[in-house]
Amino acid sequence: MAQIVTLGEVLMRLSTPGFSRFEQARSMNVTYAGGEANVASALSYWGHHTAHVTRFPDSPIGRAAAQYMHFHGVDISHILYGGPRMAVYFLETGAALRGSQIVYDRAGSSFATSNPAEYNWDEILKDATWFHWAGITPALSQEAADVCLQGIQAARRKGITVSGDIFYRSNLWKYGKGPADILPALTAGTDIVIANQENIRDIYGIESTGFQDACQKLQAAFPQVSRVVDTKRTSLSASHNLLRAYLWNGSAMLETEDIEINPIVDRVGGGDAFIAGLIHGLIRFGDEQKALEFGVAASALKHTIEGDALISTEAEVEAIRQGETSGRIKR
């Protein structure tokens, strides 16, 4: 299987028990998560060699986070240690009419204060065939943005496929730069972009009449981009969603059917599971339609699992892709 490298911050996730509100909680459940790391862990369960690149504090907490990644089969040999603190996020899981809430505490984290010179990209990408980044990473600091750009540039020199999830958190950009200042340079070196029509307008100033028009104009502005992918979520309630996906490949728009997810156990990490499924499908099957469907199925399955990580076999995802969604007991 392919060797896939992902880059991004990993946070300690502190979630309220069950469906408790923050005000009710007197204890928190602890796990570790990050968008790009979630992609790596899912892919490792499907037989790929994955390695995640990040920086943790040199402390028991930092080592616990690294061991959590190792538990999910991810190569942690390129993780750096140093800096002041572990990034944290707090999760309150919603239900029915009440949506989930996330509160971040990640300013000045070990990863955000990285020294780009510490990352030896020639060594990190030595055996890689795929590199994945996301728009949250350059939102954290200029240093994190520089690390991301260096990784993309190194991947380009080596002819490695690059995917980028340009969805970003607008409230994270606190260092004097905005998405429109940073993301275009990263997109220029990216083959597969995960984005929607609004992202493309807000980041690149591209006005369009629809998603396909936006994709075509994005490709005209960034010739390296070969595919643009998006998902559409219909939220009937916090516990009941429909999910489908679209892929523009330069000549045709592919689309999946909706998958119904009801009830939702934990939707955090669902987008990362979709990306992992798409990457796996493109590598494993070489069929864009099947890869898109596999991505949606992987995302739907993730919604049934607590925590950010998708823990599954390829066969479990493939069964959902083929319509086996009854949830019957396996004996």
XYZ file of N, CA and C in Angstrom, residues 11-103:
279
model
N -4.390 17.786 19.002
C -4.875 18.407 20.227
C -5.328 17.344 21.223
N -5.282 17.701 22.500
C -5.975 16.909 23.500
C -7.453 17.267 23.413
N -8.291 16.256 23.273
C -9.737 16.469 23.218
C -10.336 16.134 24.581
N -11.019 17.096 25.171
C -11.710 16.912 26.443
C -13.201 17.057 26.180
N -13.928 15.952 26.303
C -15.352 15.966 25.970
C -16.197 15.648 27.191
N -17.352 16.273 27.258
C -18.266 16.028 28.370
C -18.833 14.610 28.254
N -19.097 13.952 29.352
C -19.661 12.602 29.290
C -21.043 12.598 28.640
N -21.272 11.628 27.772
C -22.577 11.509 27.133
C -22.981 12.779 26.415
N -24.146 13.300 26.752
C -24.651 14.520 26.130
C -24.701 15.670 27.139
N -23.865 15.603 28.182
C -23.849 16.653 29.207
C -23.413 17.986 28.618
N -23.943 19.065 29.162
C -23.498 20.399 28.802
C -22.229 20.728 29.591
N -21.477 21.712 29.102
C -20.267 22.113 29.815
C -20.578 22.456 31.271
N -21.704 23.148 31.470
C -22.058 23.591 32.820
C -22.373 22.419 33.763
N -22.736 21.279 33.198
C -23.081 20.115 34.005
C -21.883 19.226 34.319
N -20.871 19.268 33.460
C -19.787 18.287 33.533
C -18.927 18.491 34.773
N -18.607 17.397 35.450
C -17.669 17.396 36.564
C -16.480 16.492 36.271
N -16.471 15.928 35.083
C -15.339 15.153 34.591
C -15.333 15.257 33.072
N -14.210 14.935 32.466
C -14.079 14.990 31.014
C -13.430 13.703 30.516
N -13.853 13.276 29.335
C -13.214 12.146 28.668
C -12.045 12.660 27.838
N -10.911 11.984 27.905
C -9.686 12.442 27.262
C -9.338 11.552 26.075
N -9.058 12.185 24.952
C -8.470 11.505 23.812
C -7.636 12.543 23.055
N -7.079 12.180 21.913
C -6.223 13.094 21.149
C -6.676 13.076 19.697
N -6.604 14.230 19.052
C -7.150 14.308 17.706
C -6.615 15.521 16.963
N -6.669 15.435 15.659
C -6.333 16.539 14.761
C -6.769 16.129 13.377
N -7.235 17.072 12.577
C -7.822 16.728 11.287
C -6.942 15.856 10.419
N -5.704 16.277 10.216
C -4.805 15.534 9.346
C -4.394 14.206 9.986
N -4.216 14.221 11.306
C -3.891 12.985 12.022
C -5.030 11.985 11.922
N -6.270 12.466 11.942
C -7.420 11.581 11.771
C -7.389 10.886 10.410
N -6.958 11.618 9.392
C -6.818 11.032 8.057
C -5.790 9.905 8.092
N -4.653 10.171 8.736
C -3.592 9.169 8.806
C -4.041 7.914 9.535
N -4.739 8.086 10.662
C -5.124 6.912 11.446
C -6.122 6.040 10.688
N -7.090 6.654 10.003
C -8.043 5.865 9.227
C -7.337 5.073 8.139
N -6.422 5.722 7.439
C -5.701 5.051 6.350
C -4.833 3.916 6.862
N -4.313 4.061 8.074
C -3.478 2.985 8.618
C -4.296 1.726 8.855
N -5.565 1.879 9.223
C -6.429 0.713 9.435
C -6.722 -0.016 8.127
N -6.559 0.667 7.012
C -6.833 0.051 5.708
C -5.553 -0.426 5.024
N -4.468 -0.515 5.770
C -3.265 -1.155 5.252
C -2.194 -0.243 4.709
N -2.390 1.075 4.773
C -1.366 1.990 4.285
C -0.326 2.270 5.367
N 0.900 2.509 4.938
C 1.904 3.036 5.867
C 1.681 4.543 5.949
N 1.336 5.024 7.130
C 1.105 6.454 7.301
C 2.065 7.014 8.344
N 2.469 8.236 8.139
C 3.325 8.940 9.099
C 2.758 10.331 9.313
N 2.683 10.751 10.565
C 2.170 12.084 10.857
C 3.303 12.977 11.350
N 3.287 14.224 10.885
C 4.309 15.202 11.242
C 3.672 16.282 12.103
N 4.212 16.489 13.285
C 3.713 17.523 14.192
C 4.788 17.802 15.226
N 4.440 18.611 16.229
C 5.365 18.925 17.324
C 4.581 18.947 18.625
N 5.078 18.199 19.606
C 4.450 18.098 20.919
C 5.370 18.661 21.988
N 4.811 19.083 23.108
C 5.676 19.444 24.230
C 6.438 18.205 24.717
N 7.637 18.397 25.179
C 8.445 17.292 25.695
C 8.023 17.039 27.135
N 6.919 16.340 27.293
C 6.302 16.136 28.596
C 5.511 14.833 28.550
N 5.038 14.347 29.700
C 4.199 13.140 29.672
C 2.961 13.297 28.786
N 2.404 14.515 28.736
C 1.230 14.738 27.887
C 1.600 14.614 26.425
N 2.707 15.223 26.023
C 3.149 15.119 24.639
C 3.439 13.684 24.237
N 4.086 12.933 25.139
C 4.388 11.535 24.834
C 3.117 10.684 24.797
N 2.130 11.022 25.645
C 0.855 10.307 25.610
C 0.149 10.524 24.274
N 0.210 11.747 23.769
C -0.408 12.042 22.477
C 0.272 11.251 21.356
N 1.600 11.189 21.399
C 2.337 10.433 20.384
C 1.987 8.947 20.460
N 1.893 8.420 21.669
C 1.558 7.013 21.820
C 0.138 6.717 21.341
N -0.752 7.695 21.489
C -2.105 7.522 20.975
C -2.076 7.363 19.453
N -1.249 8.181 18.784
C -1.096 8.048 17.336
C -0.524 6.674 16.985
N 0.470 6.253 17.747
C 1.107 4.950 17.508
C 0.087 3.825 17.694
N -0.795 3.949 18.681
C -1.837 2.961 18.930
C -2.704 2.750 17.694
N -2.940 3.818 16.934
C -3.754 3.729 15.720
C -2.935 3.353 14.490
N -1.702 2.946 14.688
C -0.898 2.433 13.587
C -0.138 3.466 12.802
N -0.061 4.690 13.306
C 0.594 5.780 12.586
C 2.073 5.846 12.985
N 2.947 5.997 12.018
C 4.385 6.156 12.248
C 4.621 7.504 12.936
N 5.233 7.477 14.117
C 5.468 8.713 14.884
C 6.935 9.116 14.886
N 7.726 8.527 13.996
C 9.172 8.761 14.030
C 9.559 10.172 13.601
N 8.650 10.887 12.924
C 8.963 12.249 12.475
C 8.368 13.322 13.394
N 7.771 12.913 14.503
C 7.226 13.879 15.450
C 8.357 14.559 16.208
N 8.272 15.876 16.344
C 9.264 16.664 17.076
C 8.738 16.970 18.475
N 9.674 17.258 19.377
C 9.309 17.581 20.761
C 9.971 18.902 21.164
N 9.186 19.715 21.850
C 9.671 21.016 22.294
C 8.513 21.990 22.376
N 8.784 23.189 22.828
C 7.734 24.194 22.899
C 6.969 24.135 24.198
N 6.054 25.073 24.397
C 5.488 25.312 25.719
C 4.329 24.435 26.147
N 3.439 24.036 25.209
C 2.192 23.446 25.699
C 1.477 22.632 24.636
N 0.588 21.770 25.122
C -0.285 20.974 24.266
C -1.532 21.783 23.915
N -1.903 21.777 22.664
C -3.174 22.387 22.276
C -4.331 21.531 22.799
N -5.451 22.195 23.121
C -6.593 21.517 23.721
C -7.873 21.987 23.021
N -8.833 21.084 22.886
C -10.179 21.548 22.562
C -11.194 20.813 23.416
N -12.278 21.528 23.713
C -13.351 21.029 24.559
C -14.588 20.788 23.691
N -15.227 19.632 23.898
C -16.380 19.259 23.084
C -17.586 18.969 23.958
N -18.700 19.604 23.607
C -20.009 19.286 24.169
C -20.845 18.708 23.034
N -21.254 17.448 23.165
C -21.987 16.781 22.091
C -23.462 17.119 22.159
N -23.999 17.614 21.037
C -25.402 17.980 20.965
C -26.290 16.795 20.639
N -27.576 17.032 20.708
C -28.563 16.006 20.361
C -29.850 16.695 19.929
N -30.531 16.070 18.968
C -31.824 16.562 18.488
C -31.739 18.035 18.085
N -32.409 18.928 18.811
C -32.445 20.345 18.443
C -31.184 21.098 18.837
N -30.373 20.553 19.740
C -29.194 21.257 20.270
C -27.931 20.787 19.547
N -27.259 21.731 18.903
C -26.030 21.400 18.195
C -24.850 21.215 19.134
N -23.828 20.532 18.652
C -22.592 20.368 19.415
C -21.849 21.699 19.489
N -20.987 21.824 20.504
C -20.153 23.015 20.660
C -18.706 22.611 20.856
N -17.801 23.374 20.245
C -16.367 23.168 20.429
C -15.743 24.484 20.865
N -14.885 24.411 21.885
C -14.130 25.570 22.370
C -12.655 25.226 22.262
